[in-house]
Amino acid sequence: MQVRNPPDAPQPARCRATTTCPYCGVGCGVAVELEQDQDSVRIVSLSGDVAHPANHGRLCVKGSALAETLSADGRLTMPQVRDEAGVLREVSWETALDLIAARFADLSRTHGGESIAAYLSGQLLTEDYYVANKLFKGFIGTPHLDTNSRLCMASAVVAHKRAFGADAVPCSYEDLERAELVVLVGSNLAWNHPVLFQRLKQARIDNPLLRIVVIDPRVTDSCEIADLYLGLRPGSDARLFNGLLAYMADRGRLDRLYLKAHTQGFDAALKAARREDCSLAAIARDCDVDVERLETFYYWFATQLHVVTLFSQGVNQSTSGTDKGNAIINCHLAGGKLGLPGAGPFSITGQPNAMGGREVGGLANQLAAHMDYETPGARELVGEFWNAPNIPQGPGHKAVELFAAIERGEIQALWIMATNPAVSLPDSTRVRAALAACPLVIVSECMADSDTLAYADVVLPASSWSEKDGTVTNSERCISRQRGLLAPPGEARHDWWQLAEVGKRMGYQAAFGYSGPHAIFREHARLSGFRNVAPRHKAGSKPLAASSIRRLFNIAPLAELDREGYDALRPIQWPVRRGEKGELIGTLRLFEDATFNTPNGRARLVPVTPQLPHQALSDATPLRLNTGRIRDQWHTMTRTARSARLMNHRAEPFVELHPQDAAARGLQEGALAQLAGRDEQGGVRGDYRARVRISHGQRQGEVFIPMHWNDHFASHGRAGALLAGLVDPFSGQPESKHGAVDVMPLPCEWQATLLIAPGVWGGHEDLAGAMTELEGCYWARIPQATLVRYQLAGEGQPDWALWCERHLSVQAGLWAQDVAQGGISAAGFREGRLIWWLKVTAGAARSDRQPNIAWLGECFASDQLSALERRSLLAGRLSGQADVGTMVCACHQVGELTIRQAIQSGDRCVEALGARLACGTRCGSCLPELKRLVEEERSDERTDSLEMA
Ligand code: SF4
């Protein structure tokens, strides 16, 4: 690998560089140390960037494991085109790009530009997004360009526009530290934005007056720092915040001056709230929360000025997500609680560059640079700036609609970049059918194990994190450089380059002749300031020129950066202006002058009528399904699954149930369960198979499953297949938090753990071939450092000897069979090395005695096993070795059983556990789990002593 951008100093043997984490919307700065020898560069260490304002040196477990995900294995390295026999064949870039340009030109002529679409990702850099938006909307002339950010924060975008006249997040992370009350709504910050959670936790230590309220149907690890928890009924958020608005009005807690001077629509919003009974008892009943807790929350919010309400997917992923966002914003406007230090509604994005995508117009209802189709003059302004001939007349299809349009045959070509819609979209089985039917599917992707590749006619190998070079914008409007440090493997190329090459081949050389990402960024910055007149609402202010459109998003001073200035750019929050001495000045907080981007400068309160989820519960689907992220995985796992330690926190797909729901279905902890929904015709929707986790933090009648598993890591782990494609009417965001399912035991007559050396199965085909021969098979694949672990379960009585011989390349060298119990332990060797290891137990229950995978991993790495090791293999552990249990601390690989034993033997706090086991002492992501385990063990002790008394 060659150095792309020699950082800081020319050709050093060791040098340092800074970049940005590619995972969540916190957007942490990362410092890396690089080592260069004759012809390669590698990252030798990685830590948090102490100078980055988002994290001040912290990283969570995912960020700190980034270097473990960089291997070239499993990367796409050559363009491929599917031949007439349906086989993907490697081709040159020339061939692939010529083919795409020719097919696009042909479709434009025959069916019009609107027959072509793009589906992008919040993983793309702003420069990639910008070129895509320009090519599709400006030159191909199609509005059908949308992004997976639609699944994440589209409802918040519309709520912002309705309230503020612009998609503008008022707050900064610093506001969490300056607040007196922080309300987390629909956000498990501890797992999904861990560094922000750590900042909030520290703020609580530093300011004993800071109170934290968690509002979420589930008791999550974020409750570790909560002073008050409201476990509300799923979907009742708008009712809760409408009730708060009425409470503030009834108790004289409105900011009448602020409302009068700076807002409009308050009376209508309050009237809408009062359409339902606004007594505390009625609201508590409807939201299914304790009335005293409800009143405490209302009192705290109403009486405190410095309140931040941080909301995320729990609010957004709903058929009424936009209204829920506005119900929250209404309360802030009514109390004058924004535009101040420590105050404001704060939407946190899931992805690292969801906001960058919004800046360039990466959503189908946006045009570019915070302009939309509805704004008079916007189409003309953008068309003139780009010198673009084909600006569409109106908005395009939003993600779910887009795939429906493909299904109907209206879209003939789709270019997918950096996302895996075959897994991540709701109703994903239908999405797969649409992809299969689409005449031309182009997939730009880094990893070979993306399920969407199965539907690609053209595959374009893309650069990945540490290779990509450009900018991202995090949840607090902070633009940071993500730097290209390593060269992409093989023929992989940047996404912006792929798009620009197609543009040039379609005849638009001048528009797409970029010399690099800095040239794209400068153009993007210039567009943000192009005829962008600063808001003027004061009496006597001049009217805007007819061709001007005022936008809050303005980074025009950054258009003056030369290549060196761009390379050296430090994180800066938009809008950006020049100071008196010419220095660049960012904006910490918006609306401090209470001037908004609406025609009259006033913020709008929006009347909200609460609605419950649209996916209906029924006798066949009596359980409310909640989907979400887990601590150590990202999206559909194509990247995080490459780190063995990240795989061990939750190794298999799981379903969390309340104890009574589990008992009613005969489900035990660790058993296998099957989930299914129902489609509109009453047919079965989805088939999700997972381990049962019984949790008192789950409300009765509701279940939670993770969203991550794809077909390369589990046989039946696709959460999206269970969900209907129902969306919010304003934002188009799917209702992914409110499915309807039932859960039942998975019929199985045996369970097994299979460990195999890497490379025994060459690819997914070998795995699929082996699994098809096992009846009713469930499998989960868990890559480890020296082996690949599979958890299997199925029906019937497989002939294991024959199966091993057929699929595991060498015959068993050790074999033990318990004929009466139906159990088998076996291992295979090649030239003395352990090649595979298998343990089968009969019955539906998982064996109590799990193998010691860490020790077996050492056996797989060993050239020569000792006699003792070989003798112990069939037992799966050395005599006396303890089971460590589920991994809690991924950094130091400390398991739950080890931690519980330490607590029982006297380490009765998190600090003592850290001192003894080192758990929780590195990135801190597991601290909430450690605290929970301490509390559980100590409450068990109290129960035991009470019973003895
Ligand atoms: S919190 Fe973790 S995943 Fe998110 S940006 Fe920071 S290091 Fe990356």
PDB file of C-alpha atoms in Angstrom, residues 154-319:
ATOM      1  CA  ALA A 154     -35.453  12.296   7.951  1.00  0.00           C
ATOM      2  CA  SER A 155     -38.269  13.040  10.424  1.00  0.00           C
ATOM      3  CA  ALA A 156     -36.032  15.402  12.389  1.00  0.00           C
ATOM      4  CA  VAL A 157     -35.097  17.165   9.136  1.00  0.00           C
ATOM      5  CA  VAL A 158     -38.738  17.934   8.337  1.00  0.00           C
ATOM      6  CA  ALA A 159     -39.472  18.897  11.937  1.00  0.00           C
ATOM      7  CA  HIS A 160     -36.577  21.381  11.819  1.00  0.00           C
ATOM      8  CA  LYS A 161     -37.770  22.855   8.531  1.00  0.00           C
ATOM      9  CA  ARG A 162     -41.311  23.213   9.778  1.00  0.00           C
ATOM     10  CA  ALA A 163     -40.226  24.900  13.006  1.00  0.00           C
ATOM     11  CA  PHE A 164     -37.133  26.894  12.026  1.00  0.00           C
ATOM     12  CA  GLY A 165     -37.509  27.264   8.241  1.00  0.00           C
ATOM     13  CA  ALA A 166     -34.242  25.363   7.811  1.00  0.00           C
ATOM     14  CA  ASP A 167     -32.859  21.942   8.607  1.00  0.00           C
ATOM     15  CA  ALA A 168     -30.747  23.356  11.385  1.00  0.00           C
ATOM     16  CA  VAL A 169     -29.735  21.670  14.647  1.00  0.00           C
ATOM     17  CA  PRO A 170     -29.565  24.519  17.164  1.00  0.00           C
ATOM     18  CA  CYS A 171     -27.265  22.919  19.740  1.00  0.00           C
ATOM     19  CA  SER A 172     -23.694  21.833  20.271  1.00  0.00           C
ATOM     20  CA  TYR A 173     -22.376  18.963  22.374  1.00  0.00           C
ATOM     21  CA  GLU A 174     -21.144  21.582  24.804  1.00  0.00           C
ATOM     22  CA  ASP A 175     -24.798  22.357  25.558  1.00  0.00           C
ATOM     23  CA  LEU A 176     -25.168  18.926  27.163  1.00  0.00           C
ATOM     24  CA  GLU A 177     -22.481  20.000  29.602  1.00  0.00           C
ATOM     25  CA  ARG A 178     -24.033  23.403  30.249  1.00  0.00           C
ATOM     26  CA  ALA A 179     -27.609  22.192  30.766  1.00  0.00           C
ATOM     27  CA  GLU A 180     -29.391  21.812  34.078  1.00  0.00           C
ATOM     28  CA  LEU A 181     -31.733  19.174  32.653  1.00  0.00           C
ATOM     29  CA  VAL A 182     -31.009  16.733  29.820  1.00  0.00           C
ATOM     30  CA  VAL A 183     -33.892  14.655  28.480  1.00  0.00           C
ATOM     31  CA  LEU A 184     -33.012  11.611  26.353  1.00  0.00           C
ATOM     32  CA  VAL A 185     -36.004  10.613  24.228  1.00  0.00           C
ATOM     33  CA  GLY A 186     -35.849   7.462  22.122  1.00  0.00           C
ATOM     34  CA  SER A 187     -32.083   7.391  22.416  1.00  0.00           C
ATOM     35  CA  ASN A 188     -29.878   4.717  23.939  1.00  0.00           C
ATOM     36  CA  LEU A 189     -26.946   7.093  24.000  1.00  0.00           C
ATOM     37  CA  ALA A 190     -24.819   4.663  26.021  1.00  0.00           C
ATOM     38  CA  TRP A 191     -24.717   2.189  23.139  1.00  0.00           C
ATOM     39  CA  ASN A 192     -25.345   4.273  20.050  1.00  0.00           C
ATOM     40  CA  HIS A 193     -23.353   7.430  20.773  1.00  0.00           C
ATOM     41  CA  PRO A 194     -21.056   6.189  23.547  1.00  0.00           C
ATOM     42  CA  VAL A 195     -18.590   9.070  23.608  1.00  0.00           C
ATOM     43  CA  LEU A 196     -21.398  11.590  23.938  1.00  0.00           C
ATOM     44  CA  PHE A 197     -22.787   9.452  26.749  1.00  0.00           C
ATOM     45  CA  GLN A 198     -19.392   9.575  28.477  1.00  0.00           C
ATOM     46  CA  ARG A 199     -19.346  13.355  28.118  1.00  0.00           C
ATOM     47  CA  LEU A 200     -22.802  13.567  29.643  1.00  0.00           C
ATOM     48  CA  LYS A 201     -21.820  11.247  32.456  1.00  0.00           C
ATOM     49  CA  GLN A 202     -18.789  13.406  33.226  1.00  0.00           C
ATOM     50  CA  ALA A 203     -20.973  16.523  33.100  1.00  0.00           C
ATOM     51  CA  ARG A 204     -23.202  14.999  35.744  1.00  0.00           C
ATOM     52  CA  ILE A 205     -20.195  14.365  37.961  1.00  0.00           C
ATOM     53  CA  ASP A 206     -18.964  17.925  37.417  1.00  0.00           C
ATOM     54  CA  ASN A 207     -22.376  19.492  38.005  1.00  0.00           C
ATOM     55  CA  PRO A 208     -24.366  17.816  40.796  1.00  0.00           C
ATOM     56  CA  LEU A 209     -27.363  19.980  39.873  1.00  0.00           C
ATOM     57  CA  LEU A 210     -27.622  18.445  36.388  1.00  0.00           C
ATOM     58  CA  ARG A 211     -30.590  16.104  36.143  1.00  0.00           C
ATOM     59  CA  ILE A 212     -31.052  13.472  33.465  1.00  0.00           C
ATOM     60  CA  VAL A 213     -34.361  11.981  32.341  1.00  0.00           C
ATOM     61  CA  VAL A 214     -34.507   8.908  30.091  1.00  0.00           C
ATOM     62  CA  ILE A 215     -37.731   8.380  28.109  1.00  0.00           C
ATOM     63  CA  ASP A 216     -37.713   5.017  26.359  1.00  0.00           C
ATOM     64  CA  PRO A 217     -39.941   1.925  26.357  1.00  0.00           C
ATOM     65  CA  ARG A 218     -36.867  -0.146  27.255  1.00  0.00           C
ATOM     66  CA  VAL A 219     -34.633   0.158  30.278  1.00  0.00           C
ATOM     67  CA  THR A 220     -31.321   0.584  28.480  1.00  0.00           C
ATOM     68  CA  ASP A 221     -27.772   1.118  29.673  1.00  0.00           C
ATOM     69  CA  SER A 222     -28.397   4.857  29.293  1.00  0.00           C
ATOM     70  CA  CYS A 223     -30.498   4.590  32.453  1.00  0.00           C
ATOM     71  CA  GLU A 224     -27.238   4.197  34.365  1.00  0.00           C
ATOM     72  CA  ILE A 225     -27.082   7.975  34.728  1.00  0.00           C
ATOM     73  CA  ALA A 226     -30.814   8.712  34.844  1.00  0.00           C
ATOM     74  CA  ASP A 227     -32.400  10.572  37.753  1.00  0.00           C
ATOM     75  CA  LEU A 228     -35.787   9.697  36.331  1.00  0.00           C
ATOM     76  CA  TYR A 229     -36.897   7.024  33.901  1.00  0.00           C
ATOM     77  CA  LEU A 230     -40.192   7.071  32.004  1.00  0.00           C
ATOM     78  CA  GLY A 231     -40.839   3.692  30.349  1.00  0.00           C
ATOM     79  CA  LEU A 232     -43.582   4.946  28.099  1.00  0.00           C
ATOM     80  CA  ARG A 233     -45.857   3.015  25.751  1.00  0.00           C
ATOM     81  CA  PRO A 234     -44.178   2.786  22.320  1.00  0.00           C
ATOM     82  CA  GLY A 235     -45.297   5.617  20.058  1.00  0.00           C
ATOM     83  CA  SER A 236     -46.899   7.759  22.765  1.00  0.00           C
ATOM     84  CA  ASP A 237     -44.166  10.440  22.668  1.00  0.00           C
ATOM     85  CA  ALA A 238     -46.321  13.081  20.941  1.00  0.00           C
ATOM     86  CA  ARG A 239     -49.037  12.648  23.572  1.00  0.00           C
ATOM     87  CA  LEU A 240     -46.395  13.031  26.289  1.00  0.00           C
ATOM     88  CA  PHE A 241     -45.002  16.279  24.842  1.00  0.00           C
ATOM     89  CA  ASN A 242     -48.425  17.691  23.938  1.00  0.00           C
ATOM     90  CA  GLY A 243     -49.311  17.106  27.575  1.00  0.00           C
ATOM     91  CA  LEU A 244     -46.148  18.942  28.612  1.00  0.00           C
ATOM     92  CA  LEU A 245     -47.136  21.931  26.471  1.00  0.00           C
ATOM     93  CA  ALA A 246     -50.531  22.065  28.173  1.00  0.00           C
ATOM     94  CA  TYR A 247     -48.902  21.625  31.599  1.00  0.00           C
ATOM     95  CA  MET A 248     -46.600  24.590  30.955  1.00  0.00           C
ATOM     96  CA  ALA A 249     -49.576  26.705  29.847  1.00  0.00           C
ATOM     97  CA  ASP A 250     -51.674  25.686  32.852  1.00  0.00           C
ATOM     98  CA  ARG A 251     -48.908  26.323  35.370  1.00  0.00           C
ATOM     99  CA  GLY A 252     -47.843  29.716  34.004  1.00  0.00           C
ATOM    100  CA  ARG A 253     -44.550  28.322  32.788  1.00  0.00           C
ATOM    101  CA  LEU A 254     -44.628  29.705  29.248  1.00  0.00           C
ATOM    102  CA  ASP A 255     -42.164  32.330  28.081  1.00  0.00           C
ATOM    103  CA  ARG A 256     -44.823  34.749  26.889  1.00  0.00           C
ATOM    104  CA  LEU A 257     -42.334  37.386  25.780  1.00  0.00           C
ATOM    105  CA  TYR A 258     -40.409  34.925  23.641  1.00  0.00           C
ATOM    106  CA  LEU A 259     -43.590  33.476  22.161  1.00  0.00           C
ATOM    107  CA  LYS A 260     -44.901  36.917  21.288  1.00  0.00           C
ATOM    108  CA  ALA A 261     -41.694  38.320  19.837  1.00  0.00           C
ATOM    109  CA  HIS A 262     -40.185  35.339  18.060  1.00  0.00           C
ATOM    110  CA  THR A 263     -42.756  32.657  17.266  1.00  0.00           C
ATOM    111  CA  GLN A 264     -46.059  31.968  15.611  1.00  0.00           C
ATOM    112  CA  GLY A 265     -48.629  29.188  15.882  1.00  0.00           C
ATOM    113  CA  PHE A 266     -48.667  28.770  19.650  1.00  0.00           C
ATOM    114  CA  ASP A 267     -52.452  29.005  20.045  1.00  0.00           C
ATOM    115  CA  ALA A 268     -53.091  26.391  17.362  1.00  0.00           C
ATOM    116  CA  ALA A 269     -50.448  24.060  18.832  1.00  0.00           C
ATOM    117  CA  LEU A 270     -51.935  24.364  22.319  1.00  0.00           C
ATOM    118  CA  LYS A 271     -55.447  23.871  20.965  1.00  0.00           C
ATOM    119  CA  ALA A 272     -54.335  20.687  19.210  1.00  0.00           C
ATOM    120  CA  ALA A 273     -52.749  19.458  22.441  1.00  0.00           C
ATOM    121  CA  ARG A 274     -55.935  20.172  24.370  1.00  0.00           C
ATOM    122  CA  ARG A 275     -58.099  18.137  21.999  1.00  0.00           C
ATOM    123  CA  GLU A 276     -57.285  15.254  24.317  1.00  0.00           C
ATOM    124  CA  ASP A 277     -57.690  15.215  28.075  1.00  0.00           C
ATOM    125  CA  CYS A 278     -54.570  16.938  29.397  1.00  0.00           C
ATOM    126  CA  SER A 279     -54.970  15.896  33.014  1.00  0.00           C
ATOM    127  CA  LEU A 280     -51.904  14.171  34.382  1.00  0.00           C
ATOM    128  CA  ALA A 281     -53.944  11.056  35.053  1.00  0.00           C
ATOM    129  CA  ALA A 282     -55.159  10.827  31.458  1.00  0.00           C
ATOM    130  CA  ILE A 283     -51.699  11.391  29.991  1.00  0.00           C
ATOM    131  CA  ALA A 284     -50.138   8.901  32.393  1.00  0.00           C
ATOM    132  CA  ARG A 285     -52.778   6.369  31.349  1.00  0.00           C
ATOM    133  CA  ASP A 286     -52.273   6.945  27.621  1.00  0.00           C
ATOM    134  CA  CYS A 287     -48.493   6.842  27.885  1.00  0.00           C
ATOM    135  CA  ASP A 288     -48.654   3.999  30.404  1.00  0.00           C
ATOM    136  CA  VAL A 289     -46.333   5.698  32.871  1.00  0.00           C
ATOM    137  CA  ASP A 290     -46.487   6.325  36.566  1.00  0.00           C
ATOM    138  CA  VAL A 291     -48.345   9.601  37.230  1.00  0.00           C
ATOM    139  CA  GLU A 292     -45.896  10.814  39.864  1.00  0.00           C
ATOM    140  CA  ARG A 293     -42.935  10.257  37.592  1.00  0.00           C
ATOM    141  CA  LEU A 294     -44.792  12.031  34.820  1.00  0.00           C
ATOM    142  CA  GLU A 295     -45.460  15.026  37.012  1.00  0.00           C
ATOM    143  CA  THR A 296     -41.837  15.111  38.157  1.00  0.00           C
ATOM    144  CA  PHE A 297     -40.666  15.196  34.547  1.00  0.00           C
ATOM    145  CA  TYR A 298     -43.159  17.923  33.646  1.00  0.00           C
ATOM    146  CA  TYR A 299     -42.201  19.985  36.675  1.00  0.00           C
ATOM    147  CA  TRP A 300     -38.486  19.691  36.004  1.00  0.00           C
ATOM    148  CA  PHE A 301     -38.887  20.625  32.331  1.00  0.00           C
ATOM    149  CA  ALA A 302     -41.319  23.479  32.981  1.00  0.00           C
ATOM    150  CA  THR A 303     -39.286  25.098  35.747  1.00  0.00           C
ATOM    151  CA  GLN A 304     -35.845  24.803  34.197  1.00  0.00           C
ATOM    152  CA  LEU A 305     -34.618  27.110  31.436  1.00  0.00           C
ATOM    153  CA  HIS A 306     -31.437  25.273  30.505  1.00  0.00           C
ATOM    154  CA  VAL A 307     -32.978  22.101  29.102  1.00  0.00           C
ATOM    155  CA  VAL A 308     -31.615  20.005  26.248  1.00  0.00           C
ATOM    156  CA  THR A 309     -33.945  17.381  24.774  1.00  0.00           C
ATOM    157  CA  LEU A 310     -31.815  14.947  22.856  1.00  0.00           C
ATOM    158  CA  PHE A 311     -33.811  12.763  20.492  1.00  0.00           C
ATOM    159  CA  SER A 312     -32.926  10.079  18.036  1.00  0.00           C
ATOM    160  CA  GLN A 313     -34.297   7.088  16.133  1.00  0.00           C
ATOM    161  CA  GLY A 314     -36.819   6.210  18.854  1.00  0.00           C
ATOM    162  CA  VAL A 315     -38.629   9.385  17.873  1.00  0.00           C
ATOM    163  CA  ASN A 316     -37.786   9.486  14.169  1.00  0.00           C
ATOM    164  CA  GLN A 317     -38.501   5.908  13.062  1.00  0.00           C
ATOM    165  CA  SER A 318     -42.258   6.227  13.219  1.00  0.00           C
ATOM    166  CA  THR A 319     -45.217   6.902  10.961  1.00  0.00           C
TER     167      THR A 319
END
